[in-house]
PDB file of C-alpha atoms in Angstrom:
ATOM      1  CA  UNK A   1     -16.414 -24.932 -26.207  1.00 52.00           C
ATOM      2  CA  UNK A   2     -17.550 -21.441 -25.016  1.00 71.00           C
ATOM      3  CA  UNK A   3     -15.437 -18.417 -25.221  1.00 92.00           C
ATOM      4  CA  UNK A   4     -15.586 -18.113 -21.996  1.00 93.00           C
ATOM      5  CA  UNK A   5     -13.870 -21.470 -21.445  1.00 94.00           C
ATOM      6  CA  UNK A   6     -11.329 -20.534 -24.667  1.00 94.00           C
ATOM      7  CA  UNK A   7     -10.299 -17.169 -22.277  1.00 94.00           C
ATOM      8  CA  UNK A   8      -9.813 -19.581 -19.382  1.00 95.00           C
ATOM      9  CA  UNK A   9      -7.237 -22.062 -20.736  1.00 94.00           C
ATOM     10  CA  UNK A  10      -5.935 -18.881 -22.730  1.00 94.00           C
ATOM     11  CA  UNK A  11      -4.623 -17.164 -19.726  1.00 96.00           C
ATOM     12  CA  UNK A  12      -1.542 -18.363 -18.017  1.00 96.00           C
ATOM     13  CA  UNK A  13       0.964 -17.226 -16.005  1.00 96.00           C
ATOM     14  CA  UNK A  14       3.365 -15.862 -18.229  1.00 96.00           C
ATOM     15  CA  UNK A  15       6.883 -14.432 -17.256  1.00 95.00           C
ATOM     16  CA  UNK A  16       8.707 -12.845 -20.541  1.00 96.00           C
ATOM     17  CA  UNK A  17       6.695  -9.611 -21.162  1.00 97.00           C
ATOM     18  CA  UNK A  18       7.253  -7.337 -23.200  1.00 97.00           C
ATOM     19  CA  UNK A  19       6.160  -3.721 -24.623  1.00 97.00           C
ATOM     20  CA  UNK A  20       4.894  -4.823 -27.811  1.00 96.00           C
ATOM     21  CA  UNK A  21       1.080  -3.597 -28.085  1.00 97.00           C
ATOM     22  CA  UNK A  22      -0.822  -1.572 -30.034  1.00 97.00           C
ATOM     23  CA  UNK A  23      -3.018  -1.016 -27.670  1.00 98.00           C
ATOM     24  CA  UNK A  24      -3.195   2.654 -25.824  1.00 98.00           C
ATOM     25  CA  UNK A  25      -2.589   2.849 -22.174  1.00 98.00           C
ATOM     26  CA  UNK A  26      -6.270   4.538 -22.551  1.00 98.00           C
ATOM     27  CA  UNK A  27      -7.965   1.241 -23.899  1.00 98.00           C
ATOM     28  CA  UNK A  28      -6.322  -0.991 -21.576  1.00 98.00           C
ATOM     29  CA  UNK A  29      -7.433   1.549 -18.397  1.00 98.00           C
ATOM     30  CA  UNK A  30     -10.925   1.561 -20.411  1.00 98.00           C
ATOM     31  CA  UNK A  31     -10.807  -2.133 -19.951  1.00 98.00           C
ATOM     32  CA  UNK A  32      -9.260  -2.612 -16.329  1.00 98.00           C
ATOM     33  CA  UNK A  33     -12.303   0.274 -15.157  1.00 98.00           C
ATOM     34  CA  UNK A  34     -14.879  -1.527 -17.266  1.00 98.00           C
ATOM     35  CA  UNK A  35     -14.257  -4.845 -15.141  1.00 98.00           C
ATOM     36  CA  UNK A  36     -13.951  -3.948 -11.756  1.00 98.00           C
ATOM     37  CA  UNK A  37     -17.021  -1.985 -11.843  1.00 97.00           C
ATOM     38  CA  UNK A  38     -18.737  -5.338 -12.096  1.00 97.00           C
ATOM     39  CA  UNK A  39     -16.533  -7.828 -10.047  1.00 98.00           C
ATOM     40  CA  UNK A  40     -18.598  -9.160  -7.242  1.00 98.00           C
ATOM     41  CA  UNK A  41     -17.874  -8.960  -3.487  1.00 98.00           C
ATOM     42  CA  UNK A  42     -18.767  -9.914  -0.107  1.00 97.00           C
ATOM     43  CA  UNK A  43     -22.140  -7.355   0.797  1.00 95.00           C
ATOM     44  CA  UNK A  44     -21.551  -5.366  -2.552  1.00 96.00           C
ATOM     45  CA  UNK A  45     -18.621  -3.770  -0.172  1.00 97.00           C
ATOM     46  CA  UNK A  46     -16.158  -3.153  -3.245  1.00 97.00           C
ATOM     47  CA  UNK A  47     -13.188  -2.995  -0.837  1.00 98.00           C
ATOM     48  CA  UNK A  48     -10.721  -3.520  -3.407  1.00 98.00           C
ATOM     49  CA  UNK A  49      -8.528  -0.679  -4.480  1.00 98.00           C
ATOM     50  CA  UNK A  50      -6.462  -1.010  -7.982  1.00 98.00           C
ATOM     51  CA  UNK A  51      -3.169   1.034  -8.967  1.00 98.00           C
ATOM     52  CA  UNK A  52      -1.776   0.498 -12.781  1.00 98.00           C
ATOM     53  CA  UNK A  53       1.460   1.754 -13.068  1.00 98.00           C
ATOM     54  CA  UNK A  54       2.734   2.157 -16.835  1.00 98.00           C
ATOM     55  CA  UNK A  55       6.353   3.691 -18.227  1.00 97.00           C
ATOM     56  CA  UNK A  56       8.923   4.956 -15.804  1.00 97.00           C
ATOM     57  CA  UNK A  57       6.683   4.545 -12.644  1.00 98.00           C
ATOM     58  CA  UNK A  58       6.611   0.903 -13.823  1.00 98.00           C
ATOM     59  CA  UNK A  59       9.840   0.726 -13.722  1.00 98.00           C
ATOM     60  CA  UNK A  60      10.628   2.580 -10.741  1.00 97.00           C
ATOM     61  CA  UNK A  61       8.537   0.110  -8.991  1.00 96.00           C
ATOM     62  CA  UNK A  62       9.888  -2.860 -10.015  1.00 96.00           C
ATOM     63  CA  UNK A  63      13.556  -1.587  -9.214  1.00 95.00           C
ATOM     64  CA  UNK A  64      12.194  -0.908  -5.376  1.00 93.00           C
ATOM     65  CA  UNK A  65      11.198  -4.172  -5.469  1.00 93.00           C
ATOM     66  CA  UNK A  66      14.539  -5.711  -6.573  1.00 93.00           C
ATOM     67  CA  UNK A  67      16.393  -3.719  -4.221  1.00 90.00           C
ATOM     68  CA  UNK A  68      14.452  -4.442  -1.371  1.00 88.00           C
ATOM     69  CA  UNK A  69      13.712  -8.473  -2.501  1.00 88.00           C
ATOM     70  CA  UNK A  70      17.534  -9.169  -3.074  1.00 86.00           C
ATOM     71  CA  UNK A  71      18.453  -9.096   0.813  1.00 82.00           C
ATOM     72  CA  UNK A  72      15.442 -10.784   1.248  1.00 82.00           C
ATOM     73  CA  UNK A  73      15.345 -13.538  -0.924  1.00 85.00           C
ATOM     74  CA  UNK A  74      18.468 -16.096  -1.233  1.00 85.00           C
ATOM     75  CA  UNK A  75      19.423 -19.166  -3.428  1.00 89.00           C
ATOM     76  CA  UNK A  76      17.166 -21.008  -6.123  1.00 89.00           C
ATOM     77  CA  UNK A  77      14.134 -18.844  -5.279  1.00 87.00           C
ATOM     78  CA  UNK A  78      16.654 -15.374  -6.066  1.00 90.00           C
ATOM     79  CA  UNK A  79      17.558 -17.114  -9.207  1.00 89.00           C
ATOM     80  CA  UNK A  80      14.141 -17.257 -10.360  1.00 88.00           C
ATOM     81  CA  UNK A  81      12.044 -14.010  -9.327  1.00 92.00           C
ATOM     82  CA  UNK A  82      15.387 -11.751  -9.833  1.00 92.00           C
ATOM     83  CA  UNK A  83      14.382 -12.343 -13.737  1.00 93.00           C
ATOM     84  CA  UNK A  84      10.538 -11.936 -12.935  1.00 93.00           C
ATOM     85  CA  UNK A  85      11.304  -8.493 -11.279  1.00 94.00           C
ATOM     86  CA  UNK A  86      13.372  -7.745 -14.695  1.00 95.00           C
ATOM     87  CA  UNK A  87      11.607  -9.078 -16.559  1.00 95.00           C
ATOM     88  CA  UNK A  88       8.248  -7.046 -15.413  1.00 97.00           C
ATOM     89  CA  UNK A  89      10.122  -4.118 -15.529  1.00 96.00           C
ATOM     90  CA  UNK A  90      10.123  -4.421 -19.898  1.00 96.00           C
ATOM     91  CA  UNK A  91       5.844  -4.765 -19.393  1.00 98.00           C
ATOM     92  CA  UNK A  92       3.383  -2.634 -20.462  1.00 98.00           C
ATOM     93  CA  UNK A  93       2.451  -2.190 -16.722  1.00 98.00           C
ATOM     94  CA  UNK A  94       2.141  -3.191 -13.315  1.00 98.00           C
ATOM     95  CA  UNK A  95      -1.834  -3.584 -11.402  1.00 98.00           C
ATOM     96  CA  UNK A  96      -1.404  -3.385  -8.074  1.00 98.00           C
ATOM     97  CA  UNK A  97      -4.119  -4.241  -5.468  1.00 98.00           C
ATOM     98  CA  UNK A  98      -5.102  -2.896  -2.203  1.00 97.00           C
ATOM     99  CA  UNK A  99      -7.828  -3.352   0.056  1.00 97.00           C
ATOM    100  CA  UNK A 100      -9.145  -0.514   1.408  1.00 97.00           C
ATOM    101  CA  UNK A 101      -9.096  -0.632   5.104  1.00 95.00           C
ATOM    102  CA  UNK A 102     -11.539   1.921   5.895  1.00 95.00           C
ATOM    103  CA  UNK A 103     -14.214   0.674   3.119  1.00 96.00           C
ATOM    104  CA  UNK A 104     -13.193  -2.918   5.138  1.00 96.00           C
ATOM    105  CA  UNK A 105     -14.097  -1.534   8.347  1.00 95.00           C
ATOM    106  CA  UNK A 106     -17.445   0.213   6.476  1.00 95.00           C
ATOM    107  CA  UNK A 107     -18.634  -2.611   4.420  1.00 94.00           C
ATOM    108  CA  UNK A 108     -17.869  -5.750   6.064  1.00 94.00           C
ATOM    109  CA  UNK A 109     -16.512  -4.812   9.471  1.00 93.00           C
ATOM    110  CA  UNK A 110     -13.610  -6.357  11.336  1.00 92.00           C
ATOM    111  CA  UNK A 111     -12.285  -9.632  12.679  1.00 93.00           C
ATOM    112  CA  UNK A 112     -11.600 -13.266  10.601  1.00 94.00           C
ATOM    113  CA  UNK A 113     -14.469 -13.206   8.704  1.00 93.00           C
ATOM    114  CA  UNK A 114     -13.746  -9.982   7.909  1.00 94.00           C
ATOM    115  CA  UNK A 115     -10.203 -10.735   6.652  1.00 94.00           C
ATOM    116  CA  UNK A 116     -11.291 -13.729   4.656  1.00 96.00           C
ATOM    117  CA  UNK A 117     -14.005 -11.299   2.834  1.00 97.00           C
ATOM    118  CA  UNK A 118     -10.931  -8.909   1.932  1.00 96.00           C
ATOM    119  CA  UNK A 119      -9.366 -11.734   0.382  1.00 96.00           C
ATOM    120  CA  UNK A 120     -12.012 -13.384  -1.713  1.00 97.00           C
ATOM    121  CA  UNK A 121     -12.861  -9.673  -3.139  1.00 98.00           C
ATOM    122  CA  UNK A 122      -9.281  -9.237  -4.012  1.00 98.00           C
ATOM    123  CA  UNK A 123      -8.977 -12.800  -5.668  1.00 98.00           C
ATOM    124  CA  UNK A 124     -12.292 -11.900  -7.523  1.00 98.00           C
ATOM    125  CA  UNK A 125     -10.880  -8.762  -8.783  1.00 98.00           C
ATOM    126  CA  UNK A 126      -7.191 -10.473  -9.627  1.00 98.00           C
ATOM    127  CA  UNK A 127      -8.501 -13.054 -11.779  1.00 98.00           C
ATOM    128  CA  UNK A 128     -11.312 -11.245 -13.598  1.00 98.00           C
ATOM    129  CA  UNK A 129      -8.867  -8.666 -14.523  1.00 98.00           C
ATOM    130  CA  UNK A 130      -6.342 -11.280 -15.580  1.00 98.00           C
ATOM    131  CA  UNK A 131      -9.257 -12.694 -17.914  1.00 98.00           C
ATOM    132  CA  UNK A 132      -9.558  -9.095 -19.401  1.00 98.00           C
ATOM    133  CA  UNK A 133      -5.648  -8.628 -19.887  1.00 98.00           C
ATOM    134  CA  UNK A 134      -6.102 -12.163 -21.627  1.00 97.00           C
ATOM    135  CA  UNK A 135      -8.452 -11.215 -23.542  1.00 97.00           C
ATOM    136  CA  UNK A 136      -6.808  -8.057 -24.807  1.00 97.00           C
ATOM    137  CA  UNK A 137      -3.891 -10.286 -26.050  1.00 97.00           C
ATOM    138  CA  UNK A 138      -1.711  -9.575 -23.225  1.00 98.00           C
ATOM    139  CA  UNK A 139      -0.143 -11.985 -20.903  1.00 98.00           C
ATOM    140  CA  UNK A 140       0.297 -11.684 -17.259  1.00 98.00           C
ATOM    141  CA  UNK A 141       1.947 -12.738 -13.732  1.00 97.00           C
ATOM    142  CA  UNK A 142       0.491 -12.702  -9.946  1.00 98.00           C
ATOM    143  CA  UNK A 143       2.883 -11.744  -7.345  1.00 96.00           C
ATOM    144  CA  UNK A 144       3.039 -11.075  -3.955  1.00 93.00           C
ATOM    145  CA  UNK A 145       6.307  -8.763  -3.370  1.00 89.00           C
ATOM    146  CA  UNK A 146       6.985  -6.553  -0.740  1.00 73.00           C
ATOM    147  CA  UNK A 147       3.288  -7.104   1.216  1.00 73.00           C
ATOM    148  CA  UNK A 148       2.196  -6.808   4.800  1.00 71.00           C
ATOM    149  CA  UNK A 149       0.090  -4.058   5.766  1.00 71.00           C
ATOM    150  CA  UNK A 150       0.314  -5.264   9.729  1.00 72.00           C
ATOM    151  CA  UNK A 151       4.097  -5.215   9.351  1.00 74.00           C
ATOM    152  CA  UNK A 152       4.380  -1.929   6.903  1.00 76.00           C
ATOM    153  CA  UNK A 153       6.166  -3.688   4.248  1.00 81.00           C
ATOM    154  CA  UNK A 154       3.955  -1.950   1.440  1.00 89.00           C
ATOM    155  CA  UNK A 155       4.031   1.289   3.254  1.00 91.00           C
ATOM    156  CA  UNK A 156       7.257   2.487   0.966  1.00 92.00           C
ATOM    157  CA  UNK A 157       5.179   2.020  -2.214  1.00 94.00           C
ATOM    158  CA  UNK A 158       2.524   3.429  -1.087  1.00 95.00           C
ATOM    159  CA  UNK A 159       4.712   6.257  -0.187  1.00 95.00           C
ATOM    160  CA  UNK A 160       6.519   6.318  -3.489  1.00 95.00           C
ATOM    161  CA  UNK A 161       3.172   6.602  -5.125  1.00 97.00           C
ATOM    162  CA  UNK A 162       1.246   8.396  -3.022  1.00 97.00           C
ATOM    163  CA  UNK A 163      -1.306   6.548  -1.782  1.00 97.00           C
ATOM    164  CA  UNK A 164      -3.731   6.447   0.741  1.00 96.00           C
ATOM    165  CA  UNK A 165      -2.181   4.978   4.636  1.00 94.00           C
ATOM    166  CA  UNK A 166      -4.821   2.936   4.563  1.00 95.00           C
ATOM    167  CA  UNK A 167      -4.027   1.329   1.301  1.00 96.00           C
ATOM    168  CA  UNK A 168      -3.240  -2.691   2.037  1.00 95.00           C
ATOM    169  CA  UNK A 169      -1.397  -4.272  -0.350  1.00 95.00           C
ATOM    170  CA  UNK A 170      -2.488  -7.630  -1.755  1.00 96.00           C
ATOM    171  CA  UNK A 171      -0.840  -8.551  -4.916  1.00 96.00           C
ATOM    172  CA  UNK A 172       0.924  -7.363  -8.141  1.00 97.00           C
ATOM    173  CA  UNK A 173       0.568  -8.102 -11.454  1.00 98.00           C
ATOM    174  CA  UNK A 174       3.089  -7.021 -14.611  1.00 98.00           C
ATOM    175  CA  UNK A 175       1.227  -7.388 -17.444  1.00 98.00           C
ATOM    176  CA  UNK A 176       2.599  -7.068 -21.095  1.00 98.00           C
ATOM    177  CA  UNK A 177       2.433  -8.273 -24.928  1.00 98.00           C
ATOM    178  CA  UNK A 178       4.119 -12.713 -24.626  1.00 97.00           C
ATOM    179  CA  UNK A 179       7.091 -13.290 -25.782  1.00 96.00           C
ATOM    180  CA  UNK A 180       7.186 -16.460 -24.727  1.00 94.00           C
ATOM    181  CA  UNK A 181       4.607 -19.612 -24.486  1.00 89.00           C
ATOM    182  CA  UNK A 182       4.102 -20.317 -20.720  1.00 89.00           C
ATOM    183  CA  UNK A 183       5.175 -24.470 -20.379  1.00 87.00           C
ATOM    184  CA  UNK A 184       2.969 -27.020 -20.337  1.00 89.00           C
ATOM    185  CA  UNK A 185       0.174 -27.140 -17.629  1.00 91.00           C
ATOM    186  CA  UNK A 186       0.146 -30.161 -15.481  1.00 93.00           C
ATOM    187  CA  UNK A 187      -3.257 -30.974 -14.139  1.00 95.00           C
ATOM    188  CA  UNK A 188      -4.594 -33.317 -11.477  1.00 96.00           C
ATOM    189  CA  UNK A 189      -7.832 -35.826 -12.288  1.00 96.00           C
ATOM    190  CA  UNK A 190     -10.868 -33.993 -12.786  1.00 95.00           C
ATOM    191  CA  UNK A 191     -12.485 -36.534 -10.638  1.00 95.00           C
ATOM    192  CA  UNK A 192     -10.123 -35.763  -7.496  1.00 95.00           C
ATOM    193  CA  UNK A 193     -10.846 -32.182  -8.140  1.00 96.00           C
ATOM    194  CA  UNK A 194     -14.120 -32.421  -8.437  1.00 96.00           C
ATOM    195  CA  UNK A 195     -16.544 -34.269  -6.175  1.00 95.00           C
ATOM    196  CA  UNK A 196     -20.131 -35.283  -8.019  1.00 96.00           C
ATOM    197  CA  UNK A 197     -22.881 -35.895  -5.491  1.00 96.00           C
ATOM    198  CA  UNK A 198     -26.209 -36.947  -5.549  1.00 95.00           C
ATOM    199  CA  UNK A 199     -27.652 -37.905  -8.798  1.00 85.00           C
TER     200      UNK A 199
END
């Protein structure tokens, strides 16, 4: 097996985080900029903006988040991402990712195809920088909390950090050093998964 395929089963989504690293917040910024530099999108447009949030500001995001999630969400579903949001807030750090409307509008123009462009550079960007936190040794989460550029949802974190009005938020991801094994992976047959062809 390749390393490339050992870094693919090795990262998993993995809730209990913690602070425990030895790496700086430096090497791990060294790494996240090392990445994205390469991470393909649609027309080389590069639309995709990334935040990383480390310390207090961590913190102070993830606390906006609860506040504003917990008359939001209800029931089961507030059981389990309440302790997510805790949980990320003992991380190293927090990536979040925009799209950059304007660099949208520039590289790949407007409309549905448009959108779904936006999207597939974003997912490009999430998961090769989830491979890199991986491969440092530190374990990670997706989520999608407090988004909606169209309906301003994101526009009080991008106001609590300062960031451009044209900043739309995609996803965030609390990364930190696992201190717990994700569960077992369940997977479907490879053969319903994936359709051979032709000879």
């Amino acid at each position: 097996m390749s390393n490339f395929t050992d870094l693919i089963k090795q990262r998993r989504t993995t809730y209990a985080i913690g602070n425990k690293t030895e790496l700086t917040h430096e090497e791990i910024v060294d790494r996240i900029r090392e990445i994205a530099q390469d991470v393909p999108s649609a027309n080389n447009s590069q639309t995709t903006r990334v935040v990383v949030l480390f310390g207090e500001d961590n913190v102070k995001l993830w606390n906006h988040i609860y506040n504003v999630q917990k008359d939001v969400m209800q029931g089961p579903m507030w059981d389990m991402m309440s302790n997510v949001m805790q949980g990320a807030k003992g991380g190293v750090g927090t990536i979040l990712f925009f799209e950059d409307q304007g660099a949208i509008e520039k590289g790949i123009g407007k409309g549905a195809r448009a959108d779904v462009y936006k999207q597939h550079n974003d997912a490009n960007m999430q998961y090769a920088l989830w491979l890199g936190l991986a491969e440092l040794g530190l374990g990670a989460s997706l989520q999608h909390m407090n988004i909606g550029f169209e309906q301003g949802f994101d526009k009080s974190i991008k106001e609590m950090f300062d960031l451009p009005e044209n900043y739309e938020m995609i996803a965030q991801m609390p990364f930190g050093s696992i201190e717990a094994a994700p569960g077992e992976k369940e997977y479907i047959d490879s053969n319903e998964q994936v359709r051979v062809i032709g000879e």
